[in-house]
Amino acid sequence: MTNATATAPRFALGPRFGLHLGIAITALVIGMAVLSRFWTPQVPTRLQIANKLKPPLTSGLAGTDALGRDIFSMIMAGAWNSLSIAFLSVLLGLVVGVGFGALAAARRGWIEEVIMRFADVVFAFPALISAIMIAALIGPGGGTAVLAIGLFNIPVFIRVSRGAALRIWALDFCLAAQAAGKGRFRITVDHVLPNIAGAVAVQATIQIGLAILVEAGLSFLGLSLAPPAPSWGRMLSDAQTYLAQAPWMAIAPGVTIAIAVLGLNLVGDGLRDVLDPRSRARS
Amino acid sequence: MTLNVRIDAINLSRWRLPAKTLVEDVAFTIPDGGTLGIVGESGSGKSLTSLAIMGLLPRGMKAHGGIVLDGTDLLKLGERQMQQVRGARIGMIFQEPMTALNPAMRIGDQIAEGILAHKGMSRAAARAEALRLLERVRIPEAARRIDAYPHELSGGQRQRVGIAIALAPGPRLLIADEPTTALDVTVQAEVLELLGELIAELGMSLLLISHDLGVVASIAERTLVMRGGRPVESGETEQVLRRPSQPYTQRLIGALPRAQKFAPPATGVRPGGSTPLLEVRNLERAYHSASGHALNAVDGVSFSIEPGTIHGIVGESGCGKSTLARIVMGLDRPTGGQVLFEGEDIFAKSRAELLRLRRGFQMVFQDPQGSLDPRQSVSRIVTEPLFLDPAAPRGKAREELVGETLASVGLSPPDAARYPHEFSGGQRQRIAIARAIIGRPKLVVADEPVSALDLSVQAQVLALIRDLRDRYGLAFLFISHSLAVVETISDRVGVMYRGNFVETGTAAEVFRNPRHAYTRKLIDAEPGIDQPRRYGVARTVVEETKARLA
């Protein structure tokens, strides 16, 4: 076996390569979002009709759109809008959803039944419908988008966390904790939440990706941030019309969303491993 | 049929990691009509050996050497050709009949599946054959049950169906990997008997893999003992198990519960006139199904435990022993009767008082995998019961207490900073015991604490429990399905059947001189190494069958 040890594979990736890559990508995207508050190559909202539909590198890094706006500047500025709405809404859904999900798993019985049926009802409304309702109440804007997307995230997290928590509750260490005199709340905090954190983190990264896309739909309908404030989602939907003439209009925000979601997913997967002591000692 | 196995190595190669040899230099021959048992503890490579024969090694593993079945080297066959061998020439019986059967498919169809694949019969003929096989494995009312789904059958019946599926394509060799491990002891006896009978009748060969020396002894002609991927000893079963030549085999046999020598049973000391430590009076726990049908899981149980003694409860699955343990721990409420801890009824107490009483008793569970939170360090796990105790030491003093407790269960103080996955099954069970005893309880309820452990580890944990009883005067309520374990460890014993005790007394009384028919049935059903080949095949029968066929 010694010779096998000697010939270490040539393309070996370091441990946690995925996590590091994910952190790098996410940091880049967030950095871009923050930077856009102070500086963008062009003013993202400035119209230059004469300069419209220019391919990438002929005008700016990523070309211009149908109104002659600089796409790269719009992506930078849109990063801030898209990410803040996506993060906030997922955070809202996560906190409320995991709270109810853990409660359902801890209490069982009628409380669980009520929570799960509530989740079903919320789940039955598409995010768009609830956004329209909320917009009717408080008017369109970023807050409406966060609330609507957050609402649509709640049942997702309720289900994920309840399912995972029920599996943990079935294990003997929860019984041992009960035998040690701990109450259901205490057991949830000590044993259940740390053990479902991995599943929830992975779900959260997926939901952020989804939230970016849902936000696109909302802003397309004018229920999110009002134009001309740029967002990745609206750039995508605007690009639809020009797909044949100016594919870069769709490719630039599409690739950006893909990269941002990839980065977040890598971070989620990596976090799950780091949070798990079983993988810690192996390296 | 002759199977000639010569495995030089089974290697595991993983991406970016050095290759690892899991099994080395295993060689044996199973002649036509022969039976071979492979025994070993976990990690001995016994299951990998059987998977290698079937060509079903997990991805990344490769067997080197030769596995010759009637002149064909199975290792040289392609996947397509191997499919013609599996089922048709080598049948396999699995450990867990619940997961080995497809829950969404009728049992008759599952048996017919193999017949249709290998024998080219019509559907009607295959169904008739399936019915014949069901009758042969003694499924009651086979004609009606042929369209049943697996969940409608009991565990023993499922394993019989598993046997019928393995037999259906008419293999000449059966591989049975722990075929009775998931079954109760009386059911195990029935299944082993059936297996022995079928093998004799059909003149098949059998490769039986088990961790249980008694099971192997009761059916196999020859035995191979494996350890850590290498063969230790092989030969006639009687010779290997009764007159082992290798120290490892001797140790293994010495670790059999009954072979251990312990001090005479403790009778328990309590000041005259005071109450017993734990007294259970007419305990009942009824469950109501959705249809309103009531089932008494625990049905009028009474017993008491004296301080510093071990009270064993033995019974088969579903007899109510785990429900009893949960009620005694106050984790479930009885529907009738009382549990008195030092004379105080724990269910008449307020929650706060119950929590105070709880400090006096703790619990150890069966599965050392699931009973420790994988995300907590050993130190946090072990100190969990101190949560209840406002006077528990903090900081440095607590660390010392943890170290001390770990030392008293045979671990070392630095282990406190490590995590459960870094320990073996036996060590995990020691951690669970440390958690139970850190608050110096008076009673520990242990529900199947050694059932998931290997024989030698089991012996060590049993010795530890005895030692804790003697050193700290701890009392144990020790629940197990294993007669041998309960007999070895207990001072007093209750035999539980359908929610109540059928027999109680000192361990020696109950097991040497059982009065109740159920106790006798349990004792008879238990496979021991002193009853070689009780279900096994006499060579003469095989010869006769062959002569008849010829």
mmCIF file of N, CA and C in Angstrom, chain B residues 41-133:
data_model
loop_
_atom_site.group_PDB
_atom_site.id
_atom_site.type_symbol
_atom_site.label_atom_id
_atom_site.label_comp_id
_atom_site.label_asym_id
_atom_site.label_seq_id
_atom_site.Cartn_x
_atom_site.Cartn_y
_atom_site.Cartn_z
ATOM 1 N N GLU B 41 -16.754 -10.894 14.281
ATOM 2 C CA GLU B 41 -17.358 -9.685 14.830
ATOM 3 C C GLU B 41 -17.464 -8.659 13.718
ATOM 4 N N SER B 42 -17.995 -7.485 14.028
ATOM 5 C CA SER B 42 -18.148 -6.507 12.963
ATOM 6 C C SER B 42 -16.766 -6.108 12.445
ATOM 7 N N GLY B 43 -16.685 -5.898 11.136
ATOM 8 C CA GLY B 43 -15.416 -5.552 10.529
ATOM 9 C C GLY B 43 -14.520 -6.741 10.256
ATOM 10 N N SER B 44 -15.061 -7.955 10.400
ATOM 11 C CA SER B 44 -14.221 -9.129 10.180
ATOM 12 C C SER B 44 -14.132 -9.471 8.701
ATOM 13 N N GLY B 45 -14.990 -8.863 7.888
ATOM 14 C CA GLY B 45 -14.944 -9.137 6.450
ATOM 15 C C GLY B 45 -15.822 -10.288 6.021
ATOM 16 N N LYS B 46 -16.662 -10.776 6.926
ATOM 17 C CA LYS B 46 -17.479 -11.943 6.578
ATOM 18 C C LYS B 46 -18.542 -11.594 5.542
ATOM 19 N N SER B 47 -19.157 -10.413 5.678
ATOM 20 C CA SER B 47 -20.178 -10.036 4.700
ATOM 21 C C SER B 47 -19.546 -9.695 3.355
ATOM 22 N N LEU B 48 -18.378 -9.034 3.375
ATOM 23 C CA LEU B 48 -17.704 -8.698 2.119
ATOM 24 C C LEU B 48 -17.374 -9.964 1.350
ATOM 25 N N THR B 49 -16.965 -11.007 2.083
ATOM 26 C CA THR B 49 -16.643 -12.273 1.433
ATOM 27 C C THR B 49 -17.867 -12.802 0.684
ATOM 28 N N SER B 50 -19.036 -12.735 1.334
ATOM 29 C CA SER B 50 -20.229 -13.267 0.674
ATOM 30 C C SER B 50 -20.633 -12.381 -0.497
ATOM 31 N N LEU B 51 -20.470 -11.068 -0.353
ATOM 32 C CA LEU B 51 -20.810 -10.171 -1.460
ATOM 33 C C LEU B 51 -19.867 -10.398 -2.644
ATOM 34 N N ALA B 52 -18.613 -10.701 -2.332
ATOM 35 C CA ALA B 52 -17.652 -10.954 -3.409
ATOM 36 C C ALA B 52 -18.077 -12.174 -4.207
ATOM 37 N N ILE B 53 -18.595 -13.205 -3.515
ATOM 38 C CA ILE B 53 -19.035 -14.410 -4.221
ATOM 39 C C ILE B 53 -20.187 -14.070 -5.155
ATOM 40 N N MET B 54 -21.087 -13.208 -4.699
ATOM 41 C CA MET B 54 -22.240 -12.840 -5.518
ATOM 42 C C MET B 54 -21.879 -11.780 -6.556
ATOM 43 N N GLY B 55 -20.663 -11.258 -6.507
ATOM 44 C CA GLY B 55 -20.282 -10.186 -7.419
ATOM 45 C C GLY B 55 -21.014 -8.895 -7.108
ATOM 46 N N LEU B 56 -21.310 -8.670 -5.839
ATOM 47 C CA LEU B 56 -22.100 -7.491 -5.457
ATOM 48 C C LEU B 56 -21.323 -6.553 -4.541
ATOM 49 N N LEU B 57 -20.004 -6.567 -4.664
ATOM 50 C CA LEU B 57 -19.213 -5.671 -3.811
ATOM 51 C C LEU B 57 -19.578 -4.223 -4.108
ATOM 52 N N PRO B 58 -19.577 -3.366 -3.072
ATOM 53 C CA PRO B 58 -19.876 -1.950 -3.305
ATOM 54 C C PRO B 58 -18.876 -1.335 -4.274
ATOM 55 N N ARG B 59 -19.281 -0.220 -4.869
ATOM 56 C CA ARG B 59 -18.413 0.486 -5.820
ATOM 57 C C ARG B 59 -17.052 0.764 -5.214
ATOM 58 N N GLY B 60 -16.048 0.619 -6.019
ATOM 59 C CA GLY B 60 -14.708 0.936 -5.554
ATOM 60 C C GLY B 60 -13.996 -0.248 -4.934
ATOM 61 N N MET B 61 -14.736 -1.334 -4.673
ATOM 62 C CA MET B 61 -14.097 -2.518 -4.098
ATOM 63 C C MET B 61 -13.900 -3.562 -5.185
ATOM 64 N N LYS B 62 -12.787 -4.261 -5.100
ATOM 65 C CA LYS B 62 -12.515 -5.278 -6.098
ATOM 66 C C LYS B 62 -11.884 -6.478 -5.415
ATOM 67 N N ALA B 63 -12.364 -7.669 -5.789
ATOM 68 C CA ALA B 63 -11.818 -8.891 -5.229
ATOM 69 C C ALA B 63 -10.770 -9.447 -6.179
ATOM 70 N N HIS B 64 -9.690 -9.935 -5.617
ATOM 71 C CA HIS B 64 -8.648 -10.570 -6.413
ATOM 72 C C HIS B 64 -8.516 -12.010 -5.968
ATOM 73 N N GLY B 65 -8.213 -12.880 -6.917
ATOM 74 C CA GLY B 65 -8.085 -14.296 -6.594
ATOM 75 C C GLY B 65 -8.985 -15.086 -7.507
ATOM 76 N N GLY B 66 -9.596 -16.112 -6.959
ATOM 77 C CA GLY B 66 -10.481 -16.920 -7.789
ATOM 78 C C GLY B 66 -11.673 -17.387 -6.982
ATOM 79 N N ILE B 67 -12.884 -17.266 -7.544
ATOM 80 C CA ILE B 67 -14.088 -17.810 -6.918
ATOM 81 C C ILE B 67 -14.676 -18.757 -7.955
ATOM 82 N N VAL B 68 -14.389 -20.038 -7.802
ATOM 83 C CA VAL B 68 -14.699 -20.993 -8.854
ATOM 84 C C VAL B 68 -15.943 -21.787 -8.491
ATOM 85 N N LEU B 69 -16.980 -21.621 -9.286
ATOM 86 C CA LEU B 69 -18.221 -22.362 -9.087
ATOM 87 C C LEU B 69 -18.334 -23.374 -10.217
ATOM 88 N N ASP B 70 -18.205 -24.632 -9.883
ATOM 89 C CA ASP B 70 -18.279 -25.702 -10.889
ATOM 90 C C ASP B 70 -17.413 -25.400 -12.106
ATOM 91 N N GLY B 71 -16.183 -25.008 -11.875
ATOM 92 C CA GLY B 71 -15.258 -24.820 -12.985
ATOM 93 C C GLY B 71 -15.272 -23.438 -13.619
ATOM 94 N N THR B 72 -16.241 -22.565 -13.262
ATOM 95 C CA THR B 72 -16.235 -21.216 -13.833
ATOM 96 C C THR B 72 -15.732 -20.255 -12.765
ATOM 97 N N ASP B 73 -14.821 -19.407 -13.171
ATOM 98 C CA ASP B 73 -14.339 -18.404 -12.226
ATOM 99 C C ASP B 73 -15.281 -17.202 -12.259
ATOM 100 N N LEU B 74 -16.035 -17.024 -11.180
ATOM 101 C CA LEU B 74 -17.041 -15.962 -11.155
ATOM 102 C C LEU B 74 -16.413 -14.575 -11.275
ATOM 103 N N LEU B 75 -15.177 -14.442 -10.810
ATOM 104 C CA LEU B 75 -14.548 -13.119 -10.861
ATOM 105 C C LEU B 75 -14.255 -12.704 -12.295
ATOM 106 N N LYS B 76 -14.198 -13.682 -13.216
ATOM 107 C CA LYS B 76 -13.875 -13.346 -14.603
ATOM 108 C C LYS B 76 -15.131 -13.106 -15.433
ATOM 109 N N LEU B 77 -16.302 -13.319 -14.830
ATOM 110 C CA LEU B 77 -17.539 -13.150 -15.590
ATOM 111 C C LEU B 77 -17.916 -11.677 -15.677
ATOM 112 N N GLY B 78 -18.564 -11.323 -16.769
ATOM 113 C CA GLY B 78 -19.076 -9.964 -16.910
ATOM 114 C C GLY B 78 -20.389 -9.842 -16.163
ATOM 115 N N GLU B 79 -20.894 -8.612 -16.085
ATOM 116 C CA GLU B 79 -22.114 -8.347 -15.329
ATOM 117 C C GLU B 79 -23.289 -9.176 -15.877
ATOM 118 N N ARG B 80 -23.426 -9.234 -17.201
ATOM 119 C CA ARG B 80 -24.491 -10.004 -17.840
ATOM 120 C C ARG B 80 -24.460 -11.470 -17.427
ATOM 121 N N GLN B 81 -23.244 -12.046 -17.521
ATOM 122 C CA GLN B 81 -23.115 -13.469 -17.186
ATOM 123 C C GLN B 81 -23.361 -13.689 -15.700
ATOM 124 N N MET B 82 -22.924 -12.696 -14.894
ATOM 125 C CA MET B 82 -23.101 -12.812 -13.447
ATOM 126 C C MET B 82 -24.591 -12.854 -13.105
ATOM 127 N N GLN B 83 -25.400 -12.115 -13.890
ATOM 128 C CA GLN B 83 -26.840 -12.106 -13.621
ATOM 129 C C GLN B 83 -27.450 -13.486 -13.807
ATOM 130 N N GLN B 84 -26.844 -14.283 -14.694
ATOM 131 C CA GLN B 84 -27.334 -15.655 -14.890
ATOM 132 C C GLN B 84 -26.961 -16.534 -13.704
ATOM 133 N N VAL B 85 -25.920 -16.138 -12.977
ATOM 134 C CA VAL B 85 -25.468 -16.937 -11.838
ATOM 135 C C VAL B 85 -26.277 -16.590 -10.597
ATOM 136 N N ARG B 86 -26.437 -15.269 -10.380
ATOM 137 C CA ARG B 86 -27.158 -14.813 -9.194
ATOM 138 C C ARG B 86 -28.592 -15.298 -9.246
ATOM 139 N N GLY B 87 -29.072 -15.791 -8.175
ATOM 140 C CA GLY B 87 -30.456 -16.260 -8.154
ATOM 141 C C GLY B 87 -30.556 -17.681 -8.667
ATOM 142 N N ALA B 88 -30.121 -17.886 -9.933
ATOM 143 C CA ALA B 88 -30.307 -19.203 -10.528
ATOM 144 C C ALA B 88 -29.380 -20.243 -9.919
ATOM 145 N N ARG B 89 -28.124 -19.874 -9.720
ATOM 146 C CA ARG B 89 -27.192 -20.867 -9.188
ATOM 147 C C ARG B 89 -26.796 -20.589 -7.746
ATOM 148 N N ILE B 90 -26.823 -19.337 -7.361
ATOM 149 C CA ILE B 90 -26.561 -18.986 -5.962
ATOM 150 C C ILE B 90 -27.739 -18.147 -5.485
ATOM 151 N N GLY B 91 -28.402 -18.607 -4.450
ATOM 152 C CA GLY B 91 -29.509 -17.831 -3.889
ATOM 153 C C GLY B 91 -29.025 -17.095 -2.652
ATOM 154 N N MET B 92 -29.678 -15.978 -2.330
ATOM 155 C CA MET B 92 -29.228 -15.223 -1.167
ATOM 156 C C MET B 92 -30.391 -14.898 -0.243
ATOM 157 N N ILE B 93 -30.143 -15.026 1.042
ATOM 158 C CA ILE B 93 -31.128 -14.662 2.055
ATOM 159 C C ILE B 93 -30.536 -13.523 2.873
ATOM 160 N N PHE B 94 -31.344 -12.487 3.058
ATOM 161 C CA PHE B 94 -30.806 -11.291 3.695
ATOM 162 C C PHE B 94 -31.192 -11.200 5.164
ATOM 163 N N GLN B 95 -30.537 -10.242 5.845
ATOM 164 C CA GLN B 95 -30.749 -10.116 7.289
ATOM 165 C C GLN B 95 -32.122 -9.564 7.634
ATOM 166 N N GLU B 96 -32.480 -8.457 6.976
ATOM 167 C CA GLU B 96 -33.663 -7.727 7.413
ATOM 168 C C GLU B 96 -34.798 -7.997 6.435
ATOM 169 N N PRO B 97 -35.715 -8.906 6.755
ATOM 170 C CA PRO B 97 -36.732 -9.285 5.788
ATOM 171 C C PRO B 97 -37.646 -8.123 5.417
ATOM 172 N N MET B 98 -37.749 -7.136 6.302
ATOM 173 C CA MET B 98 -38.621 -5.997 5.998
ATOM 174 C C MET B 98 -38.082 -5.200 4.819
ATOM 175 N N THR B 99 -36.779 -4.968 4.786
ATOM 176 C CA THR B 99 -36.232 -4.159 3.701
ATOM 177 C C THR B 99 -35.818 -5.004 2.502
ATOM 178 N N ALA B 100 -35.669 -6.312 2.709
ATOM 179 C CA ALA B 100 -35.267 -7.161 1.586
ATOM 180 C C ALA B 100 -36.452 -7.460 0.672
ATOM 181 N N LEU B 101 -37.672 -7.275 1.173
ATOM 182 C CA LEU B 101 -38.847 -7.494 0.333
ATOM 183 C C LEU B 101 -39.356 -6.151 -0.161
ATOM 184 N N ASN B 102 -39.889 -6.147 -1.367
ATOM 185 C CA ASN B 102 -40.460 -4.926 -1.923
ATOM 186 C C ASN B 102 -41.844 -4.689 -1.300
ATOM 187 N N PRO B 103 -42.006 -3.590 -0.567
ATOM 188 C CA PRO B 103 -43.262 -3.384 0.156
ATOM 189 C C PRO B 103 -44.460 -3.175 -0.758
ATOM 190 N N ALA B 104 -44.225 -2.821 -2.016
ATOM 191 C CA ALA B 104 -45.344 -2.494 -2.899
ATOM 192 C C ALA B 104 -45.696 -3.648 -3.831
ATOM 193 N N MET B 105 -45.138 -4.840 -3.552
ATOM 194 C CA MET B 105 -45.344 -5.950 -4.479
ATOM 195 C C MET B 105 -45.856 -7.153 -3.694
ATOM 196 N N ARG B 106 -46.836 -7.848 -4.260
ATOM 197 C CA ARG B 106 -47.392 -9.016 -3.577
ATOM 198 C C ARG B 106 -46.331 -10.101 -3.458
ATOM 199 N N ILE B 107 -46.387 -10.856 -2.341
ATOM 200 C CA ILE B 107 -45.293 -11.808 -2.108
ATOM 201 C C ILE B 107 -45.248 -12.883 -3.178
ATOM 202 N N GLY B 108 -46.421 -13.297 -3.677
ATOM 203 C CA GLY B 108 -46.432 -14.323 -4.723
ATOM 204 C C GLY B 108 -45.684 -13.849 -5.958
ATOM 205 N N ASP B 109 -45.880 -12.566 -6.322
ATOM 206 C CA ASP B 109 -45.194 -12.014 -7.493
ATOM 207 C C ASP B 109 -43.695 -11.923 -7.259
ATOM 208 N N GLN B 110 -43.314 -11.620 -6.010
ATOM 209 C CA GLN B 110 -41.884 -11.513 -5.722
ATOM 210 C C GLN B 110 -41.201 -12.867 -5.848
ATOM 211 N N ILE B 111 -41.920 -13.932 -5.476
ATOM 212 C CA ILE B 111 -41.338 -15.265 -5.616
ATOM 213 C C ILE B 111 -41.303 -15.647 -7.098
ATOM 214 N N ALA B 112 -42.391 -15.341 -7.804
ATOM 215 C CA ALA B 112 -42.489 -15.730 -9.215
ATOM 216 C C ALA B 112 -41.468 -14.988 -10.074
ATOM 217 N N GLU B 113 -41.093 -13.783 -9.627
ATOM 218 C CA GLU B 113 -40.141 -12.962 -10.378
ATOM 219 C C GLU B 113 -38.879 -13.747 -10.745
ATOM 220 N N GLY B 114 -38.304 -14.420 -9.738
ATOM 221 C CA GLY B 114 -37.078 -15.177 -9.960
ATOM 222 C C GLY B 114 -37.308 -16.369 -10.866
ATOM 223 N N ILE B 115 -38.478 -16.995 -10.724
ATOM 224 C CA ILE B 115 -38.781 -18.168 -11.551
ATOM 225 C C ILE B 115 -38.887 -17.743 -13.008
ATOM 226 N N LEU B 116 -39.594 -16.609 -13.237
ATOM 227 C CA LEU B 116 -39.793 -16.145 -14.603
ATOM 228 C C LEU B 116 -38.467 -15.732 -15.235
ATOM 229 N N ALA B 117 -37.588 -15.135 -14.413
ATOM 230 C CA ALA B 117 -36.330 -14.642 -14.965
ATOM 231 C C ALA B 117 -35.399 -15.788 -15.348
ATOM 232 N N HIS B 118 -35.446 -16.874 -14.595
ATOM 233 C CA HIS B 118 -34.430 -17.904 -14.795
ATOM 234 C C HIS B 118 -34.958 -19.212 -15.364
ATOM 235 N N LYS B 119 -36.258 -19.447 -15.260
ATOM 236 C CA LYS B 119 -36.714 -20.786 -15.604
ATOM 237 C C LYS B 119 -37.591 -20.867 -16.849
ATOM 238 N N GLY B 120 -37.948 -19.740 -17.437
ATOM 239 C CA GLY B 120 -38.748 -19.791 -18.649
ATOM 240 C C GLY B 120 -40.060 -20.539 -18.506
ATOM 241 N N MET B 121 -40.780 -20.260 -17.399
ATOM 242 C CA MET B 121 -42.095 -20.884 -17.217
ATOM 243 C C MET B 121 -43.181 -19.892 -17.639
ATOM 244 N N SER B 122 -44.376 -20.376 -17.816
ATOM 245 C CA SER B 122 -45.490 -19.467 -18.056
ATOM 246 C C SER B 122 -45.851 -18.797 -16.737
ATOM 247 N N ARG B 123 -46.583 -17.703 -16.809
ATOM 248 C CA ARG B 123 -46.971 -16.992 -15.596
ATOM 249 C C ARG B 123 -47.771 -17.872 -14.657
ATOM 250 N N ALA B 124 -48.701 -18.642 -15.257
ATOM 251 C CA ALA B 124 -49.545 -19.500 -14.429
ATOM 252 C C ALA B 124 -48.704 -20.567 -13.726
ATOM 253 N N ALA B 125 -47.772 -21.123 -14.458
ATOM 254 C CA ALA B 125 -46.925 -22.160 -13.870
ATOM 255 C C ALA B 125 -46.056 -21.573 -12.771
ATOM 256 N N ALA B 126 -45.560 -20.337 -13.017
ATOM 257 C CA ALA B 126 -44.714 -19.691 -12.017
ATOM 258 C C ALA B 126 -45.502 -19.420 -10.741
ATOM 259 N N ARG B 127 -46.769 -19.039 -10.921
ATOM 260 C CA ARG B 127 -47.604 -18.765 -9.763
ATOM 261 C C ARG B 127 -47.870 -20.054 -8.983
ATOM 262 N N ALA B 128 -48.105 -21.122 -9.710
ATOM 263 C CA ALA B 128 -48.321 -22.407 -9.049
ATOM 264 C C ALA B 128 -47.068 -22.810 -8.277
ATOM 265 N N GLU B 129 -45.913 -22.558 -8.903
ATOM 266 C CA GLU B 129 -44.652 -22.890 -8.241
ATOM 267 C C GLU B 129 -44.470 -22.025 -6.990
ATOM 268 N N ALA B 130 -44.837 -20.746 -7.106
ATOM 269 C CA ALA B 130 -44.718 -19.848 -5.956
ATOM 270 C C ALA B 130 -45.592 -20.343 -4.806
ATOM 271 N N LEU B 131 -46.776 -20.790 -5.141
ATOM 272 C CA LEU B 131 -47.681 -21.300 -4.114
ATOM 273 C C LEU B 131 -47.087 -22.543 -3.446
ATOM 274 N N ARG B 132 -46.518 -23.412 -4.276
ATOM 275 C CA ARG B 132 -45.905 -24.623 -3.732
ATOM 276 C C ARG B 132 -44.779 -24.242 -2.758
ATOM 277 N N LEU B 133 -43.965 -23.239 -3.147
ATOM 278 C CA LEU B 133 -42.859 -22.818 -2.296
ATOM 279 C C LEU B 133 -43.368 -22.207 -0.996
#
